[in-house]
């Protein structure tokens, strides 16, 4: 079996181990036990099963049009990520908030990088932190600015991811000649001007069920609303 090795600081290593072992899902626990870890002097390693399909960003933002995945594959990935987040938020023994959901952390077929995840008791949905971690461009505003950690912060990141998958464009490196600030601003502009089809990746625009794509765009926009209270829970997304 091929494996990949990743170096990391102790807190990240410990975080990954803790989050997997505290999961109530037998399948998730077995998945963790299929990996190994090593602590030797200053060297700390987590051993993951090699994921041959690479990460989502490779097939969504790749320069070659031939590397990009079709709509059917994109839709299945959106559904899979939604199911994964739903498990973390509502089906685990402890509530897990990922805090760094992004295309490069979607290893086909699993969600990776739990080193910065936050654990909450089942009866809690939010907390506060002075250590904001994650990736700008995916962070919810209340988390990036005030350190408010909640399931709705993950929902915001999911919304960004959905809009990236539909458009084939990264929110982080977004550029538009009309000087729109970022992908989210562009998506809202298209929605409000009833030109939302402009948002769709040209490589899939002619071979996709438009109603399905528009539904995903709508879901993405609902998820990236400014105020957490207006965003849906993952249980109502799909």
XYZ file of C-alpha atoms in Angstrom:
238
model
C 0.000 0.000 0.000
C 1.339 3.449 -0.890
C 1.484 6.014 1.896
C 2.166 9.709 2.236
C 4.048 11.325 5.137
C 3.386 14.738 6.572
C 5.583 16.537 9.109
C 3.904 18.703 11.728
C 4.101 20.267 15.154
C 2.925 18.343 18.184
C -0.359 20.203 18.653
C -1.360 19.425 15.073
C -0.413 15.767 15.432
C -2.195 15.477 18.759
C -5.214 17.254 17.328
C -5.566 14.796 14.457
C -5.274 11.780 16.759
C -7.696 13.176 19.356
C -10.380 14.074 16.838
C -10.323 10.685 15.155
C -10.292 8.639 18.354
C -13.102 10.641 19.996
C -15.386 10.028 17.058
C -18.357 7.749 17.769
C -18.359 6.285 14.278
C -16.824 2.796 14.066
C -15.981 3.388 10.432
C -14.199 6.640 11.262
C -12.259 4.971 14.082
C -11.225 2.114 11.814
C -10.087 4.674 9.264
C -7.832 6.290 11.858
C -6.437 2.925 12.940
C -5.507 2.292 9.333
C -2.939 5.068 9.805
C 0.082 5.347 12.080
C 2.019 8.014 13.897
C 5.607 8.347 15.070
C 7.219 10.595 17.685
C 11.017 10.386 17.726
C 12.950 13.269 19.278
C 12.036 16.327 17.201
C 10.495 14.315 14.366
C 6.725 13.923 14.489
C 4.919 12.116 11.696
C 1.390 11.098 10.801
C 1.120 8.344 8.206
C -1.895 8.562 5.901
C -3.028 6.201 3.223
C -1.922 7.574 -0.132
C -4.827 9.217 -1.976
C -4.125 8.688 -5.647
C -6.798 11.090 -6.878
C -5.074 14.078 -5.200
C -7.014 17.053 -3.855
C -9.989 18.900 -5.280
C -8.083 22.081 -6.165
C -6.014 20.122 -8.706
C -9.121 19.323 -10.729
C -11.049 22.551 -10.114
C -8.434 25.263 -10.605
C -6.015 23.397 -12.892
C -4.613 25.277 -15.883
C -5.378 22.449 -18.279
C -9.019 22.250 -19.332
C -8.535 18.501 -19.815
C -7.763 18.030 -16.113
C -11.027 19.579 -14.971
C -13.768 17.281 -13.746
C -17.271 17.229 -15.220
C -20.428 18.427 -13.502
C -21.583 14.983 -12.383
C -18.299 14.502 -10.522
C -18.451 17.997 -9.043
C -21.999 17.461 -7.812
C -21.050 14.187 -6.122
C -18.139 15.944 -4.405
C -20.432 18.719 -3.137
C -22.824 16.098 -1.754
C -19.961 14.146 -0.197
C -18.501 17.186 1.547
C -21.976 18.129 2.813
C -22.422 14.641 4.280
C -18.959 14.813 5.854
C -19.659 18.139 7.544
C -23.064 16.926 8.697
C -21.361 14.000 10.430
C -18.816 16.281 12.123
C -21.472 18.746 13.286
C -24.322 16.454 14.315
C -23.531 12.733 14.253
C -20.251 12.505 16.181
C -20.092 12.015 19.964
C -18.484 15.443 20.201
C -19.331 18.273 17.847
C -16.356 18.905 15.548
C -15.856 22.230 13.780
C -13.308 21.828 11.003
C -12.238 25.518 10.757
C -10.145 25.060 7.607
C -12.410 23.605 4.945
C -11.008 24.429 1.488
C -10.419 22.785 -1.883
C -6.858 21.689 -1.079
C -8.172 19.864 2.015
C -10.695 17.830 0.040
C -8.764 14.672 -0.698
C -10.813 12.625 -3.097
C -12.464 10.813 -1.249
C -12.253 12.336 2.243
C -11.948 15.629 4.136
C -8.412 16.166 5.440
C -6.386 18.345 7.812
C -8.145 18.176 11.168
C -5.137 19.701 12.957
C -6.981 22.984 13.578
C -10.435 21.507 14.238
C -12.301 22.493 17.381
C -14.169 20.066 19.652
C -17.415 21.111 21.335
C -19.778 19.262 23.630
C -22.865 17.911 21.875
C -25.064 20.571 23.486
C -22.842 23.439 22.298
C -22.721 24.864 18.773
C -20.285 27.729 19.273
C -17.363 29.037 21.329
C -14.780 31.805 21.187
C -11.035 31.669 20.518
C -8.139 34.110 20.578
C -6.186 31.879 18.194
C -7.756 32.263 14.783
C -6.453 29.621 12.391
C -7.515 28.664 8.913
C -7.291 30.169 5.446
C -8.396 33.674 4.545
C -10.876 33.579 1.706
C -12.679 30.668 3.365
C -13.101 32.097 6.878
C -16.457 33.426 8.016
C -16.210 37.131 8.931
C -17.297 36.639 12.560
C -14.565 34.025 12.998
C -11.779 35.931 11.225
C -12.522 39.223 13.005
C -13.945 38.249 16.399
C -12.782 34.661 16.884
C -16.337 33.316 17.113
C -16.172 29.587 16.383
C -19.394 27.829 15.397
C -20.812 25.285 13.012
C -22.008 28.249 10.945
C -18.346 29.169 10.310
C -17.902 25.788 8.595
C -21.135 26.417 6.688
C -19.636 29.661 5.359
C -16.506 27.805 4.187
C -18.718 25.189 2.547
C -20.554 27.941 0.662
C -17.270 29.350 -0.646
C -16.237 25.858 -1.712
C -19.519 25.252 -3.569
C -19.173 28.512 -5.501
C -15.580 27.615 -6.381
C -16.609 24.170 -7.621
C -19.376 25.620 -9.786
C -17.256 28.433 -11.224
C -13.897 26.686 -11.441
C -12.348 29.794 -9.880
C -10.573 30.247 -6.565
C -11.861 32.852 -4.126
C -8.293 33.436 -2.925
C -6.768 34.218 -6.318
C -9.900 35.578 -7.987
C -9.405 38.233 -10.665
C -12.031 40.004 -12.716
C -11.398 42.917 -15.120
C -14.483 44.729 -13.791
C -12.626 45.123 -10.470
C -15.013 42.957 -8.473
C -13.251 42.289 -5.180
C -13.565 38.503 -4.937
C -15.530 35.474 -6.097
C -18.243 35.989 -3.479
C -18.845 39.581 -4.564
C -18.936 38.457 -8.181
C -21.418 35.676 -7.366
C -23.738 38.095 -5.547
C -23.462 40.561 -8.420
C -24.438 37.869 -10.930
C -27.331 36.719 -8.736
C -28.763 40.208 -8.240
C -28.450 41.099 -11.931
C -30.060 37.803 -13.052
C -26.895 36.844 -14.956
C -25.993 33.973 -12.649
C -25.169 31.635 -15.555
C -22.034 33.756 -16.089
C -20.731 32.198 -12.890
C -20.687 28.662 -14.314
C -17.333 27.214 -15.384
C -17.263 27.342 -19.234
C -15.818 23.821 -19.306
C -19.115 22.402 -17.964
C -21.673 25.028 -19.011
C -22.861 23.179 -22.119
C -23.098 19.741 -20.526
C -24.764 20.196 -17.168
C -28.362 20.216 -15.874
C -28.819 23.945 -15.368
C -31.468 23.546 -12.633
C -29.035 21.486 -10.561
C -26.207 23.989 -10.996
C -28.460 26.942 -10.132
C -29.641 25.118 -7.014
C -26.019 24.685 -5.916
C -25.283 28.365 -6.547
C -28.330 29.289 -4.465
C -27.170 27.012 -1.645
C -23.663 28.462 -1.855
C -24.981 32.013 -1.555
C -27.228 31.100 1.378
C -24.189 29.649 3.137
C -21.978 32.730 2.668
C -24.428 35.257 4.078
C -22.778 37.778 6.388
C -24.711 36.942 9.545
C -24.426 33.382 10.937
C -28.089 33.276 11.950
C -29.098 33.579 8.286
C -26.993 30.631 7.152
C -28.562 27.151 7.029
C -27.445 24.203 9.133
C -25.740 21.408 7.204
C -28.747 19.190 7.947
C -30.900 21.374 5.689
C -28.382 21.862 2.876
C -28.922 18.541 1.054
